[in-house]
Amino acid sequence: MFEALSDKLSGVFDGLRARGSLNESDVTEALREVRVALLDADVALPVVRDFIAKVRERAVGAEVLDSVTPGQQVVKIVNDVMIEALGGEGAVPINLAAAAPVPILMVGLQGSGKTTTSGKLALRLKDKQKRRVLLASLDTQRPAAQLQLAQLADQAGVPSLPIIAGQTPVQIANRAMDVGRREGFDVVILDTAGRLSIDEELMEEVRQVRAATSPAETLLVVDAMTGQDAVNTAKAFNDALSITGIVLTRMDGDARGGAALSMRAITGAPIKLIGVGEKQDALEDFHPERVTGRILGMGDIVGLVERATETIDQAEAEKLAARMMKGKFDLEDYAAQLRQIGKMGNLTSMLEMLPGMGKFKQQLAGADLDTKVFKRQAAIISSMTVKERRTPDIIKANRKKRIAAGSGTSVQDVNRLLKQFDDMSAIMKKMGKLGQKGLMRQGLGALMPKGMQMPGNNRRPF
C-alpha cells in the first residue's frame, strides 16, 4: 500500500538528507515536490494546501535550518504533520461502551465491501474481544445479500438473524435488537443496503434504521481504491448521517493512499479499521503513526511484531531457536519454519514493514517471495522419508526423482530447496559457533557468505 506516494517522497527526502545545509529556498523546492506527490496520490487539494502550509511553517525556522541535520529535521516535521492529518497517535477503537446488545450500523455504497467487512468485524470482535456477535442483513434490495451475510456468519462462527421475507429494513433491525436482548448477545452488527450512487432514498432508509436502533457506531465502509470518489462518498454520508468512524477496504491494493490521507480532514471522523486482504481475518486497526512510517520508508516494526505474536506458535519457535543456537538444523526444522512464515501471510508485505526496505521494492518484486513457494517446498519435504529429512546428504538422483514425483514438482524444485537448506544450514552453524555474545559483537553481517553485500552496509543489514 502507498507504494507510489512512498517512492516519490523517498526521492525528495533522500535529496534533503544528502545536503549538509539547507536554506528556505531548498525547503520551498522540496515542499513543491511533496505537494505534487500528494496531488498525484489523489489527496484532496484543500488537505494538500493545509499540509504544506503546516510543514512550511515549522520547517523554515532557525532551529531547523541551522541544526546539525536540517534534512532529517524536515523529514521529522513531515512525519509529525502526516500523523496529525491521519488522526493523531494511536488507533481509535470500536466503541462498545453501551448497554448490550451494542448496535453497530454498517453503511456505504454498493460494491464497497460492506457486507464482507461486516463478517470480518464479527470475527474480529468474537476472537479478539470475546464478544457474542449477531449479524443481521437489512439489505432487501440486492438479490441474495442476506444469504451472503449468512454464509459469512458461518465462516466467522457467529449466528446470523434468520431471514423473514417481506420485512422492511427497520423491521429487520428491530427484530435483530430484540433477538440480541433476549438471547444475550453483546453486539449486533446491522448491515444496511447500498446503492450504486448516493441518493435520498438510501439516506432516508439509513436514517430510519439509526433512529430505531440508536447505534453506538455508524461505520462508513469505503473502497480505498476509488481515491477521490471515496472521499466524496465519505463527505456525503457524513453530512447526512454524522458517521462515527470509517473503514477503508482494499488498502492492500491502494498504491496511492490519497483516500486515507484525506478522510480525517474532510469528514472529521476517524479511520478505525482497514481491510488488507480477502481473508476473513484481514481487518486491522488503523494506526496513523504506523501508516506514516510505512509511507515515509520508516517501516512498521510494531505492526510486524504484532502480526508475528498473533500467528506464531511460541513454544515451537523457542524450540526451533534453541536447536539453531546449538548449530542443529534439519529439514524437519526447515519445514516448521516454513509453516510459521506461511501463517504470517504475504512475505513481501512483511519485508516492506522493515525500515528502509521500501527502497528495494523492485528487487523484492522479482524475488518470487509468494507464499506459494513455501507451500511447494513444504510439499517436497512431506514427500521425503524421516531419514531423508534428518540426513539430507543421502538425497541423490533416484531419491530426488521419487520426491519430485510424490510432491508433484520437478527435480529442479527439489535441487533448489536443498540448495536453500544448505545455505541456511551454514548460517545456523555459524550462529552456533558465534553464540549470542558473538552475534551481538559482530552483527548479522558475520552470518552472511563472503562477498555478500547488504544494502548500504555489509555488516548491518538493517
Coordinates of C-alpha atoms in Angstrom, one line a residue:
M1 CA 0.0 0.0 0.0
F2 CA 1.1 3.6 -0.7
E3 CA 3.9 2.4 -3.0
A4 CA 3.6 5.3 -5.5
L5 CA 3.5 8.0 -2.8
S6 CA 6.2 6.4 -0.7
D7 CA 8.6 6.1 -3.7
K8 CA 8.1 9.8 -4.6
L9 CA 8.6 11.1 -1.1
S10 CA 11.6 8.9 -0.5
G11 CA 13.3 10.6 -3.5
V12 CA 12.6 14.0 -2.1
F13 CA 13.8 13.2 1.4
D14 CA 16.9 11.4 0.1
G15 CA 17.8 14.7 -1.6
L16 CA 17.3 16.7 1.6
R17 CA 19.3 14.3 3.7
A18 CA 22.2 14.4 1.3
R19 CA 22.6 18.2 1.7
G20 CA 24.9 19.4 4.5
S21 CA 22.9 22.6 4.9
L22 CA 19.5 23.9 3.9
N23 CA 18.1 27.4 3.2
E24 CA 14.5 28.5 2.9
S25 CA 14.5 28.1 -0.9
D26 CA 15.7 24.5 -0.6
V27 CA 12.8 23.8 1.7
T28 CA 10.3 25.5 -0.6
E29 CA 11.6 23.5 -3.6
A30 CA 11.3 20.2 -1.6
L31 CA 7.8 21.1 -0.5
R32 CA 6.8 21.8 -4.1
E33 CA 7.8 18.2 -4.9
V34 CA 5.9 16.9 -1.9
R35 CA 2.9 18.9 -3.0
V36 CA 3.0 17.3 -6.5
A37 CA 3.5 13.8 -4.9
L38 CA 0.4 14.3 -2.7
L39 CA -1.7 15.5 -5.5
D40 CA -0.6 12.6 -7.7
A41 CA -1.7 10.3 -4.9
D42 CA -5.2 11.7 -5.2
V43 CA -5.1 13.6 -1.9
A44 CA -7.8 16.3 -1.8
L45 CA -6.5 19.7 -2.7
P46 CA -7.6 21.5 0.5
V47 CA -5.8 18.8 2.5
V48 CA -2.6 19.2 0.5
R49 CA -2.7 23.0 0.9
D50 CA -3.2 22.7 4.7
F51 CA -0.5 20.0 4.9
I52 CA 2.2 22.0 3.0
A53 CA 1.4 25.2 5.0
K54 CA 1.9 23.4 8.3
V55 CA 5.1 21.8 7.2
R56 CA 6.5 25.1 5.8
E57 CA 5.6 27.0 9.0
R58 CA 7.6 24.6 11.1
A59 CA 10.4 23.9 8.7
V60 CA 11.7 27.4 7.9
G61 CA 12.6 28.3 11.5
A62 CA 16.2 28.8 12.5
E63 CA 16.1 25.8 14.9
V64 CA 15.6 23.6 11.8
L65 CA 17.7 25.3 9.1
D66 CA 20.6 25.9 11.5
S67 CA 20.6 22.5 13.0
V68 CA 23.3 19.8 12.5
T69 CA 20.9 17.7 10.4
P70 CA 18.4 20.0 8.8
G71 CA 17.3 17.5 6.2
Q72 CA 16.4 14.9 8.9
Q73 CA 14.6 17.6 10.8
V74 CA 12.4 18.4 7.9
V75 CA 11.6 14.7 7.4
K76 CA 10.6 14.6 11.1
I77 CA 8.3 17.6 10.6
V78 CA 6.6 15.9 7.6
N79 CA 6.2 12.8 9.7
D80 CA 4.6 14.7 12.6
V81 CA 2.2 16.6 10.3
M82 CA 1.2 13.5 8.4
I83 CA 0.4 11.7 11.6
E84 CA -1.8 14.7 12.6
A85 CA -3.5 14.6 9.2
L86 CA -4.3 10.9 9.6
G87 CA -5.8 11.3 13.0
G88 CA -3.0 11.5 15.6
E89 CA -1.1 8.9 17.6
G90 CA -2.8 5.6 18.3
A91 CA -5.7 3.7 16.9
V92 CA -9.3 4.7 17.6
P93 CA -11.1 1.6 18.9
I94 CA -14.6 0.5 18.0
N95 CA -17.0 2.0 20.7
L96 CA -18.6 -0.8 22.7
A97 CA -19.3 1.4 25.7
A98 CA -23.1 1.0 25.6
A99 CA -25.7 -1.3 27.1
A100 CA -25.7 -4.8 25.5
P101 CA -26.5 -5.6 22.8
V102 CA -24.4 -2.8 21.3
P103 CA -25.7 -1.9 17.8
I104 CA -23.1 -1.2 15.1
L105 CA -24.6 0.2 11.9
M106 CA -22.6 -0.5 8.7
V107 CA -23.3 1.9 5.8
G108 CA -21.8 2.6 2.4
L109 CA -22.3 2.3 -1.3
Q110 CA -22.8 -1.0 -3.1
G111 CA -19.5 -2.7 -4.0
S112 CA -17.5 -1.0 -1.2
G113 CA -17.1 -4.3 0.6
K114 CA -19.7 -3.5 3.3
T115 CA -21.1 -7.0 3.7
T116 CA -17.7 -8.7 3.7
T117 CA -16.4 -6.2 6.2
S118 CA -19.4 -6.9 8.5
G119 CA -18.4 -10.6 8.5
K120 CA -14.7 -9.6 9.2
L121 CA -15.7 -7.3 12.0
A122 CA -17.9 -10.1 13.6
L123 CA -14.9 -12.5 13.5
R124 CA -12.6 -9.8 15.0
L125 CA -15.0 -9.0 17.9
K126 CA -15.6 -12.7 18.6
D127 CA -11.9 -13.8 18.5
K128 CA -10.1 -10.7 19.9
Q129 CA -12.6 -9.2 22.2
K130 CA -14.5 -12.4 23.1
R131 CA -17.9 -10.8 22.4
R132 CA -21.1 -12.7 21.4
V133 CA -22.0 -11.2 18.0
L134 CA -25.2 -11.4 16.0
L135 CA -25.1 -10.5 12.3
A136 CA -28.2 -9.1 10.6
S137 CA -28.6 -8.1 7.0
L138 CA -31.0 -5.2 6.3
D139 CA -30.4 -5.3 2.6
T140 CA -33.7 -6.1 0.9
Q141 CA -32.6 -4.6 -2.4
R142 CA -29.7 -6.7 -3.6
P143 CA -30.5 -10.3 -4.6
A144 CA -29.1 -12.9 -2.2
A145 CA -27.5 -10.2 0.0
Q146 CA -29.0 -11.7 3.2
L147 CA -27.8 -15.2 2.1
Q148 CA -24.3 -13.8 1.5
L149 CA -24.1 -12.4 5.1
A150 CA -25.4 -15.7 6.5
Q151 CA -22.6 -17.5 4.7
L152 CA -20.0 -15.0 6.1
A153 CA -21.5 -15.5 9.5
D154 CA -21.0 -19.3 9.2
Q155 CA -17.4 -18.8 8.2
A156 CA -16.8 -16.4 11.2
G157 CA -18.5 -18.9 13.5
V158 CA -21.2 -16.4 14.6
P159 CA -25.0 -16.5 14.3
S160 CA -27.0 -14.5 11.7
L161 CA -30.5 -13.3 12.0
P162 CA -32.9 -15.7 10.3
I163 CA -34.4 -14.3 7.1
I164 CA -38.1 -13.5 7.0
A165 CA -39.3 -12.4 3.6
G166 CA -41.3 -9.2 3.2
Q167 CA -39.9 -7.3 6.2
T168 CA -38.6 -3.7 5.8
P169 CA -35.1 -2.7 6.9
V170 CA -36.5 -1.1 10.1
Q171 CA -38.5 -4.2 11.0
I172 CA -35.4 -6.4 10.5
A173 CA -33.3 -4.0 12.7
N174 CA -35.9 -4.0 15.5
R175 CA -36.2 -7.8 15.3
A176 CA -32.3 -8.1 15.4
M177 CA -32.1 -5.9 18.5
D178 CA -35.0 -7.9 20.2
V179 CA -33.2 -11.2 19.5
G180 CA -30.0 -9.7 20.7
R181 CA -31.6 -8.7 24.0
R182 CA -33.5 -12.0 24.6
E183 CA -30.6 -14.3 23.7
G184 CA -27.8 -12.4 25.5
F185 CA -25.7 -11.1 22.6
D186 CA -23.1 -8.4 23.3
V187 CA -23.0 -6.9 19.8
V188 CA -25.5 -6.7 16.9
I189 CA -24.0 -5.7 13.5
L190 CA -26.6 -4.2 11.2
D191 CA -25.5 -4.5 7.5
T192 CA -27.6 -1.9 5.6
A193 CA -28.3 -1.9 1.9
G194 CA -26.1 0.0 -0.5
R195 CA -26.7 1.8 -3.8
L196 CA -24.6 2.3 -6.9
S197 CA -24.7 6.0 -6.1
I198 CA -25.8 8.3 -3.2
D199 CA -29.5 9.2 -3.3
E200 CA -32.1 10.5 -0.8
E201 CA -33.9 7.2 -0.7
L202 CA -30.7 5.4 0.6
M203 CA -30.1 8.1 3.2
E204 CA -33.6 8.2 4.4
E205 CA -33.6 4.4 4.9
V206 CA -30.4 4.5 7.0
R207 CA -31.8 7.5 9.0
Q208 CA -34.9 5.4 9.9
V209 CA -32.8 2.4 11.0
R210 CA -30.5 4.7 13.0
A211 CA -33.5 6.3 14.7
A212 CA -34.9 2.9 15.6
T213 CA -31.7 1.4 17.0
S214 CA -29.6 4.3 18.3
P215 CA -26.3 2.7 17.2
A216 CA -23.1 3.1 19.3
E217 CA -21.2 3.2 16.0
T218 CA -22.2 4.3 12.5
L219 CA -19.3 2.9 10.4
L220 CA -18.9 4.0 6.8
V221 CA -17.3 1.4 4.6
V222 CA -15.5 2.9 1.5
D223 CA -13.2 1.4 -1.1
A224 CA -9.8 3.0 -0.8
M225 CA -9.1 2.1 -4.5
T226 CA -11.7 4.7 -5.7
G227 CA -9.5 7.5 -4.4
Q228 CA -11.1 10.9 -4.6
D229 CA -14.5 9.3 -5.1
A230 CA -14.1 7.6 -1.7
V231 CA -13.5 11.0 -0.1
N232 CA -16.6 12.5 -1.8
T233 CA -18.7 9.5 -0.7
A234 CA -17.5 9.9 2.9
K235 CA -18.3 13.6 2.9
A236 CA -21.9 13.0 1.6
F237 CA -22.6 10.2 4.2
N238 CA -21.1 12.3 7.0
D239 CA -23.2 15.4 6.1
A240 CA -26.3 13.2 6.1
L241 CA -25.7 10.8 8.9
S242 CA -22.8 12.1 11.1
I243 CA -20.8 8.9 10.9
T244 CA -18.7 7.9 13.9
G245 CA -15.9 6.1 12.0
I246 CA -14.6 4.9 8.7
V247 CA -13.5 1.5 7.4
L248 CA -11.2 1.6 4.4
T249 CA -11.3 -1.6 2.3
R250 CA -8.8 -2.8 -0.2
M251 CA -6.0 -0.9 1.4
D252 CA -3.6 -3.6 0.3
G253 CA -4.3 -2.6 -3.4
D254 CA -4.2 1.2 -2.9
A255 CA -0.8 2.3 -4.2
R256 CA -1.6 6.0 -4.0
G257 CA -3.0 6.4 -0.5
G258 CA -4.9 9.7 -1.2
A259 CA -8.2 8.5 0.4
A260 CA -6.6 7.7 3.7
L261 CA -4.8 11.0 3.8
S262 CA -7.9 13.0 3.0
M263 CA -10.6 11.2 5.1
R264 CA -10.0 12.7 8.6
A265 CA -9.5 16.2 7.3
I266 CA -12.6 16.2 5.1
T267 CA -15.1 14.4 7.5
G268 CA -13.6 14.8 10.9
A269 CA -14.4 11.1 11.5
P270 CA -11.5 8.8 12.4
I271 CA -10.4 5.9 10.2
K272 CA -10.9 3.0 12.6
L273 CA -10.2 -0.1 10.6
I274 CA -8.6 -1.1 7.3
G275 CA -9.2 -4.1 5.1
V276 CA -5.8 -5.5 3.9
G277 CA -6.8 -8.7 2.1
E278 CA -9.6 -11.1 1.1
K279 CA -9.2 -13.5 4.0
Q280 CA -11.8 -13.1 6.8
D281 CA -9.1 -12.1 9.3
A282 CA -7.6 -9.4 7.1
L283 CA -9.1 -6.5 9.0
E284 CA -6.7 -4.3 11.1
D285 CA -6.8 -1.3 13.4
F286 CA -5.7 1.9 11.7
H287 CA -2.6 3.3 13.4
P288 CA -1.8 6.8 11.9
E289 CA 1.8 6.7 13.2
R290 CA 2.5 3.2 11.7
V291 CA 0.9 4.1 8.3
T292 CA 3.0 7.3 8.2
G293 CA 6.1 5.2 9.0
R294 CA 5.4 3.0 6.0
I295 CA 4.7 5.9 3.7
L296 CA 7.9 7.7 4.7
G297 CA 10.0 4.5 4.5
M298 CA 10.5 4.1 8.2
G299 CA 8.8 0.8 8.4
D300 CA 6.3 -0.6 10.9
I301 CA 8.2 -2.8 13.3
V302 CA 5.5 -2.7 15.9
G303 CA 2.9 -4.0 13.4
L304 CA 5.3 -6.7 12.2
V305 CA 5.9 -7.9 15.8
E306 CA 2.1 -7.9 16.5
R307 CA 1.5 -10.0 13.4
A308 CA 4.1 -12.4 14.5
T309 CA 2.8 -12.6 18.0
E310 CA -0.7 -13.4 16.8
T311 CA 0.3 -16.1 14.4
I312 CA 3.5 -17.8 15.6
D313 CA 3.4 -20.8 18.0
Q314 CA 5.7 -19.5 20.7
A315 CA 6.6 -22.9 22.1
E316 CA 7.6 -24.2 18.6
A317 CA 9.5 -21.1 17.9
E318 CA 11.5 -21.3 21.1
K319 CA 12.3 -25.0 20.5
L320 CA 13.5 -24.2 16.9
A321 CA 15.6 -21.2 18.2
A322 CA 17.3 -23.5 20.7
R323 CA 18.2 -26.0 18.0
M324 CA 19.5 -23.2 15.8
M325 CA 21.8 -21.8 18.6
K326 CA 23.2 -25.3 19.0
G327 CA 24.0 -25.4 15.3
K328 CA 21.5 -28.2 14.8
F329 CA 19.1 -27.7 11.8
D330 CA 17.5 -30.4 9.6
L331 CA 14.7 -30.4 7.0
E332 CA 12.1 -31.0 9.7
D333 CA 13.2 -27.8 11.3
Y334 CA 13.1 -26.1 8.0
A335 CA 9.5 -27.3 7.3
A336 CA 8.5 -26.0 10.8
Q337 CA 10.0 -22.6 9.9
L338 CA 8.1 -22.6 6.6
R339 CA 4.8 -23.2 8.4
Q340 CA 5.5 -20.4 10.8
I341 CA 6.2 -18.0 7.9
G342 CA 3.2 -19.1 6.0
K343 CA 0.9 -18.2 8.9
M344 CA 2.1 -14.6 8.8
G345 CA 0.9 -14.0 5.2
N346 CA 2.5 -12.4 2.2
L347 CA 6.3 -12.2 2.7
T348 CA 6.8 -9.2 0.5
S349 CA 4.3 -7.2 2.6
M350 CA 6.2 -8.2 5.8
L351 CA 9.5 -7.2 4.4
E352 CA 8.1 -3.8 3.5
M353 CA 7.3 -3.3 7.2
L354 CA 11.1 -3.3 7.9
P355 CA 12.8 0.2 7.9
G356 CA 14.5 1.0 4.7
M357 CA 13.2 -2.0 2.8
G358 CA 10.8 0.2 0.7
K359 CA 13.8 1.2 -1.4
F360 CA 14.2 -2.3 -2.6
K361 CA 10.6 -3.0 -3.8
Q362 CA 11.8 -3.8 -7.3
Q363 CA 14.2 -6.4 -6.1
L364 CA 11.6 -7.9 -3.8
A365 CA 9.0 -7.9 -6.6
G366 CA 11.3 -10.1 -8.7
A367 CA 12.4 -12.4 -5.9
D368 CA 9.4 -14.8 -6.1
L369 CA 8.5 -14.3 -2.4
D370 CA 5.0 -15.5 -2.8
T371 CA 3.9 -17.9 0.0
K372 CA 3.0 -20.5 -2.8
V373 CA 6.7 -21.1 -3.0
F374 CA 6.8 -22.1 0.7
K375 CA 3.8 -24.4 0.2
R376 CA 5.6 -26.1 -2.7
Q377 CA 8.7 -26.6 -0.6
A378 CA 6.6 -27.9 2.3
A379 CA 5.1 -30.5 -0.1
I380 CA 8.6 -31.6 -1.2
I381 CA 9.7 -32.1 2.4
S382 CA 6.5 -34.0 3.1
S383 CA 7.4 -36.4 0.3
M384 CA 10.7 -37.3 2.0
T385 CA 11.2 -40.1 4.5
V386 CA 12.0 -39.3 8.1
K387 CA 15.6 -40.4 7.4
E388 CA 15.9 -38.1 4.4
R389 CA 14.6 -35.1 6.4
R390 CA 17.1 -35.7 9.2
T391 CA 20.1 -36.5 6.9
P392 CA 19.6 -34.6 3.6
D393 CA 23.0 -35.6 2.4
I394 CA 21.7 -39.0 1.4
I395 CA 19.3 -37.5 -1.1
K396 CA 20.8 -38.3 -4.5
A397 CA 19.4 -38.6 -8.1
N398 CA 17.0 -41.5 -7.6
R399 CA 15.6 -40.2 -4.3
K400 CA 15.2 -36.7 -5.9
K401 CA 13.1 -38.2 -8.7
R402 CA 10.9 -40.1 -6.2
I403 CA 10.5 -37.0 -4.0
A404 CA 9.6 -34.8 -7.1
A405 CA 7.0 -37.3 -8.3
G406 CA 5.5 -37.6 -4.9
S407 CA 5.2 -33.9 -4.4
G408 CA 4.0 -33.0 -7.9
T409 CA 7.1 -30.9 -8.5
S410 CA 10.3 -31.2 -10.6
V411 CA 13.8 -32.4 -9.7
Q412 CA 14.9 -28.8 -10.3
D413 CA 12.5 -27.7 -7.5
V414 CA 14.0 -30.3 -5.2
N415 CA 17.5 -29.2 -6.0
R416 CA 16.5 -25.6 -5.3
L417 CA 15.1 -26.5 -2.0
L418 CA 18.2 -28.5 -1.0
K419 CA 20.4 -25.6 -2.0
Q420 CA 18.4 -23.1 0.1
F421 CA 18.5 -25.6 3.0
D422 CA 22.3 -25.9 2.7
D423 CA 22.7 -22.1 2.7
M424 CA 20.5 -21.8 5.8
S425 CA 22.3 -24.7 7.5
A426 CA 25.6 -22.9 7.0
I427 CA 24.2 -19.8 8.7
M428 CA 22.8 -21.9 11.5
K429 CA 26.2 -23.5 12.1
K430 CA 27.8 -20.0 12.2
M431 CA 25.2 -19.0 14.8
G432 CA 26.1 -22.0 16.9
K433 CA 29.8 -21.2 16.8
L434 CA 29.4 -17.4 17.4
G435 CA 26.8 -17.7 20.2
Q436 CA 24.7 -14.8 21.4
K437 CA 27.7 -12.7 22.5
G438 CA 29.5 -13.2 19.2
L439 CA 26.4 -12.2 17.3
M440 CA 25.9 -9.0 19.4
R441 CA 29.6 -8.1 18.9
Q442 CA 30.0 -8.8 15.2
G443 CA 26.4 -8.2 14.0
L444 CA 24.3 -10.1 11.5
G445 CA 26.8 -9.4 8.7
A446 CA 29.0 -12.1 10.3
L447 CA 26.5 -14.7 9.2
M448 CA 26.5 -13.7 5.5
P449 CA 28.5 -15.6 3.0
K450 CA 31.8 -13.9 2.0
G451 CA 31.3 -11.2 -0.6
M452 CA 27.6 -10.8 0.0
Q453 CA 26.8 -7.0 0.4
M454 CA 23.9 -5.8 2.5
P455 CA 22.0 -2.7 1.4
G456 CA 24.2 0.3 2.4
N457 CA 26.5 -1.7 4.7
N458 CA 27.9 -5.2 4.5
R459 CA 27.8 -5.6 8.3
R460 CA 24.4 -4.3 9.4
P461 CA 21.6 -5.5 7.1
F462 CA 19.0 -3.1 8.6

